[in-house]
PDB file of C-alpha atoms in Angstrom:
ATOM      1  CA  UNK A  14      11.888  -7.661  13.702  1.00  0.00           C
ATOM      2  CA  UNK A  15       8.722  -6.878  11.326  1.00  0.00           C
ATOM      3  CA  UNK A  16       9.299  -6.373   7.826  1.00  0.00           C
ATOM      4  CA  UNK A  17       6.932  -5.711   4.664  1.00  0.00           C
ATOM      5  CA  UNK A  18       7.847  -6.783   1.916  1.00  0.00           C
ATOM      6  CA  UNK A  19       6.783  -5.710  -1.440  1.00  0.00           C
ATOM      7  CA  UNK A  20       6.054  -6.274  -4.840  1.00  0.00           C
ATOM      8  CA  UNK A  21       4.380  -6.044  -8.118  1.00  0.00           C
ATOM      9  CA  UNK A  22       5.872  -2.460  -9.467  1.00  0.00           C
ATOM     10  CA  UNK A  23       7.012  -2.382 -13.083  1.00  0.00           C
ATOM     11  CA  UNK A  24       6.881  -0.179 -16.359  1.00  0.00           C
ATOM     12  CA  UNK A  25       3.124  -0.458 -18.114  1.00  0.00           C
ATOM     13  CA  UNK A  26       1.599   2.028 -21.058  1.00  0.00           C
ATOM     14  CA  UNK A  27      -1.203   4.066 -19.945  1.00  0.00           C
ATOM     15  CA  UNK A  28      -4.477   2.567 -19.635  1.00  0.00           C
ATOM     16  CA  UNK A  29      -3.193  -0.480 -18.558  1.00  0.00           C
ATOM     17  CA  UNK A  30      -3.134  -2.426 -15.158  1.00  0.00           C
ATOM     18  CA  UNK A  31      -0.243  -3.524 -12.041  1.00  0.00           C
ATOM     19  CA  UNK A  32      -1.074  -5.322  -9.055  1.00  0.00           C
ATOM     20  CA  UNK A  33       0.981  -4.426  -5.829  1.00  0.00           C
ATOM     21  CA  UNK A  34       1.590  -6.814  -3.339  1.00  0.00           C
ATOM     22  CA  UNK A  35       2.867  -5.743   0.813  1.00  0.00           C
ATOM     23  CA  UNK A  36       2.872  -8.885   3.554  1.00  0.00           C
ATOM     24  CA  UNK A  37       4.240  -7.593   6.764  1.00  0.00           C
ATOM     25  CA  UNK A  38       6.244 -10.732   8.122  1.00  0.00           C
ATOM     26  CA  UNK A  39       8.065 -11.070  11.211  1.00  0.00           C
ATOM     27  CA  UNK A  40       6.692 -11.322  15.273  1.00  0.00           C
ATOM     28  CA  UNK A  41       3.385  -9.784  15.104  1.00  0.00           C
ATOM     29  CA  UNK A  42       0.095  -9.682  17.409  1.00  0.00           C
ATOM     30  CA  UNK A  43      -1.887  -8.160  14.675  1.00  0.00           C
ATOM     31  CA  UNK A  44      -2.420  -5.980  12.109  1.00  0.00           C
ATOM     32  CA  UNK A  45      -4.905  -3.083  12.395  1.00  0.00           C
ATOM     33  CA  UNK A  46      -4.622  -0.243   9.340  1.00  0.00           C
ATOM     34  CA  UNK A  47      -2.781  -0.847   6.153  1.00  0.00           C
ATOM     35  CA  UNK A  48      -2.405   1.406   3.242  1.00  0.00           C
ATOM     36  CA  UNK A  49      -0.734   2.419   0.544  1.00  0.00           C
ATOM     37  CA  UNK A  50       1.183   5.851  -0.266  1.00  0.00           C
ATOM     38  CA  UNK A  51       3.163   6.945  -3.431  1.00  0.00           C
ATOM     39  CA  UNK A  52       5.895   9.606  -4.207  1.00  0.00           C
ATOM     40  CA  UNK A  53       6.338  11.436  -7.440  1.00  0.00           C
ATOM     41  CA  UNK A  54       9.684  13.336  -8.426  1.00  0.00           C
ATOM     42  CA  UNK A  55       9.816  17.051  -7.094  1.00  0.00           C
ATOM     43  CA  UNK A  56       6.220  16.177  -5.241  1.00  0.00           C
ATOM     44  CA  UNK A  57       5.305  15.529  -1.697  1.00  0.00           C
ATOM     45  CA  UNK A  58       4.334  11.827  -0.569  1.00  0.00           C
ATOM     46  CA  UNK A  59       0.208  11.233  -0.662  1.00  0.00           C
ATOM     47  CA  UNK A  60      -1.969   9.139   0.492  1.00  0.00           C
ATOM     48  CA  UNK A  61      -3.505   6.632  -1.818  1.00  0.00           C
ATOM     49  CA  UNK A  62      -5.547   3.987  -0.120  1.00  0.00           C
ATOM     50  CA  UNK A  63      -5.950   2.771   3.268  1.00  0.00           C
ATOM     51  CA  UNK A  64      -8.193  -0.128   4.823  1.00  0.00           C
ATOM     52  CA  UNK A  65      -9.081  -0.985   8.212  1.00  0.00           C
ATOM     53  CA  UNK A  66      -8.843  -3.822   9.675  1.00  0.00           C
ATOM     54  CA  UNK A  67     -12.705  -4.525   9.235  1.00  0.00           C
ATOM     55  CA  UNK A  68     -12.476  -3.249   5.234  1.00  0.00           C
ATOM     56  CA  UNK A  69     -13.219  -0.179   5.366  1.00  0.00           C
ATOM     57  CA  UNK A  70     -12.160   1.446   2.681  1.00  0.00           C
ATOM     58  CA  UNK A  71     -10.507   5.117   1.655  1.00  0.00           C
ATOM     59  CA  UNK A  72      -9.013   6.864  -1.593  1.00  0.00           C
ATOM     60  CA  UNK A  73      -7.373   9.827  -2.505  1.00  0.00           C
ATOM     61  CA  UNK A  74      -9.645  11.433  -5.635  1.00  0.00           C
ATOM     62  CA  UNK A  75      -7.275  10.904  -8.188  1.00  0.00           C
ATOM     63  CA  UNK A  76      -7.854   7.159  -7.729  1.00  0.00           C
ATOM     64  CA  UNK A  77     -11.412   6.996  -6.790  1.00  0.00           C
ATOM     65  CA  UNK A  78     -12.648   3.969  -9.392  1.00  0.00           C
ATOM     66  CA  UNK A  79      -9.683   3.183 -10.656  1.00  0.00           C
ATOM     67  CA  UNK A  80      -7.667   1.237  -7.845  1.00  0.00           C
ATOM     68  CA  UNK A  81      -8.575  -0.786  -5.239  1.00  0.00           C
ATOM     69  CA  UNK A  82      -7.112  -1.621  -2.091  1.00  0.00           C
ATOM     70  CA  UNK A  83      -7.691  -5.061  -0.235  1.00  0.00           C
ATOM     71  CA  UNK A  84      -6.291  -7.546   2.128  1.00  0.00           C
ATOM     72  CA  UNK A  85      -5.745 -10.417   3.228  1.00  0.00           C
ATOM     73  CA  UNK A  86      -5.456 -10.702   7.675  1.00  0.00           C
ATOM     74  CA  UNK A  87      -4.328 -14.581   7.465  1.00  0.00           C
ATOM     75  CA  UNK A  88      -1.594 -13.465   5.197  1.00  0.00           C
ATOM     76  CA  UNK A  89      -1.040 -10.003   6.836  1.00  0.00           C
ATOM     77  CA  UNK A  90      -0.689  -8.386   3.650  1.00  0.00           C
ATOM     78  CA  UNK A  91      -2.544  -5.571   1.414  1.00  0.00           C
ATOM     79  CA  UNK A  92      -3.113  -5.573  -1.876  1.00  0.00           C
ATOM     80  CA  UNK A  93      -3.557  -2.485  -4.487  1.00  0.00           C
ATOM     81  CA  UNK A  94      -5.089  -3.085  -7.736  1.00  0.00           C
ATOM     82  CA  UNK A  95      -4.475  -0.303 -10.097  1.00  0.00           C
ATOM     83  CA  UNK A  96      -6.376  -0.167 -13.454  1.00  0.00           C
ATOM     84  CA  UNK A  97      -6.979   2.367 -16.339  1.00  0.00           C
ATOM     85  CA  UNK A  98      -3.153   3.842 -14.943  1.00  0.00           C
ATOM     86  CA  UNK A  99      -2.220   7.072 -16.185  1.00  0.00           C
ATOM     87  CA  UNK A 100       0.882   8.858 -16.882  1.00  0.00           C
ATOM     88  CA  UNK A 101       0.235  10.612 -13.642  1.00  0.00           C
ATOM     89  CA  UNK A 102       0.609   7.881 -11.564  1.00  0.00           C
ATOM     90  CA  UNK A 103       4.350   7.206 -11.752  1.00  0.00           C
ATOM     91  CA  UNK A 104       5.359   7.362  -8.617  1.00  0.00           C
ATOM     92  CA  UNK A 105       7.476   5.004  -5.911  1.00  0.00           C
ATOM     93  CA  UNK A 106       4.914   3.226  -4.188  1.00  0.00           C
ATOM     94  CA  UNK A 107       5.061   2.230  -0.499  1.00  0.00           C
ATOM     95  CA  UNK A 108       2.788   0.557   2.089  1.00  0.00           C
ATOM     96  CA  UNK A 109       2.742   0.859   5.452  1.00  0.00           C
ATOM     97  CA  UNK A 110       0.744  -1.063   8.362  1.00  0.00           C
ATOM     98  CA  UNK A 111      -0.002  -0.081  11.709  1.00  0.00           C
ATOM     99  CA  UNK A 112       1.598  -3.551  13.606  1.00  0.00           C
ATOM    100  CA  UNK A 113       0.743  -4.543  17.302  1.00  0.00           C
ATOM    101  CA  UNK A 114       3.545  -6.972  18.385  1.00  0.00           C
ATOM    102  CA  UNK A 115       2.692  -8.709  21.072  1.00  0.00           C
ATOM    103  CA  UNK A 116      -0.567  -9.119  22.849  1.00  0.00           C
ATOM    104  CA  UNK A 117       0.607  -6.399  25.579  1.00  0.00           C
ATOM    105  CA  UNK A 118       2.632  -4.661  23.046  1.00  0.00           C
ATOM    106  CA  UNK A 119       1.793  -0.794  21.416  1.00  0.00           C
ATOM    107  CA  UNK A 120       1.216  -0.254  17.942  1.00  0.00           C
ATOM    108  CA  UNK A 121       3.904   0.967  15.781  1.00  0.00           C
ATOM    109  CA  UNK A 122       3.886   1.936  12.358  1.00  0.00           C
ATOM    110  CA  UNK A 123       5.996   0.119   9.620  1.00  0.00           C
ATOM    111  CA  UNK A 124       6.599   1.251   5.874  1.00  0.00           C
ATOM    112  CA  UNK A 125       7.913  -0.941   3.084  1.00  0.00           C
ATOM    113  CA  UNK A 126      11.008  -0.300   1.061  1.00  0.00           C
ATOM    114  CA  UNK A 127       8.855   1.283  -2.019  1.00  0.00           C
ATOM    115  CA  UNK A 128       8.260  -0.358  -5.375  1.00  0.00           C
ATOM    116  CA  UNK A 129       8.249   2.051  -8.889  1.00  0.00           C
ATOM    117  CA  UNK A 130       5.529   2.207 -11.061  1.00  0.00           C
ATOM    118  CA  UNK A 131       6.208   4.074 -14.225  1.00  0.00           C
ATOM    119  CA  UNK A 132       3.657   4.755 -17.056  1.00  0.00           C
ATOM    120  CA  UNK A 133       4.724   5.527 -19.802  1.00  0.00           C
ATOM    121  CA  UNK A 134       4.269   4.638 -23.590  1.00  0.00           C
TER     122      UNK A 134
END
């Protein structure tokens, strides 16, 4: 069984700064993509950061230099550092990974249980 686990969410005023936390735990090969999606009330669920395996790097433009995704492939976990937050960004954050299990194995996608972020004064 492969599980992320989450972390990190909480209640902050605007301008200020979270750190989220997702390590996928359980029998894995590896872990190729990893991102990190987010859900307002009444909205659709977006995309806010992935990264490859190798770094690379992508944001949705409402984030572009304000948060940062990383991660860390010994720990099998992704990190998202949101600064400068606005009101805007309340949402229920989730990651997800794209998981190989077993050398042999396909890849299958796994999503976290969501963490809130509210912003609010």
């Amino acid at each position: 069984q492969v599980q992320l686990v989450e972390s990190g969410g909480g209640l902050v005023q605007p301008g200020g700064s979270l750190r989220l936390s997702c390590a996928a735990s359980g029998i894995i090969f590896r872990v190729n993509a990893m991102g990190w999606y987010r859900q307002a009330p009444g909205k659709e669920r977006e995309l806010v950061a992935t990264i490859t395996s190798g770094g690379i790097t992508n944001y949705a433009d409402s984030v572009k230099g304000r948060f940062t995704i990383s991660r860390d492939n010994a720990k099998n976990a992704v990190y998202l550092q949101m600064n400068s937050l606005k009101p805007e960004d309340t949402a229920v954050y989730c990651c997800n990974a794209d998981i190989i299990k077993t050398n042999w194995g396909s890849m299958t996608t796994r999503w976290g249980q969501g963490t809130q972020v509210t912003v609010s004064s």
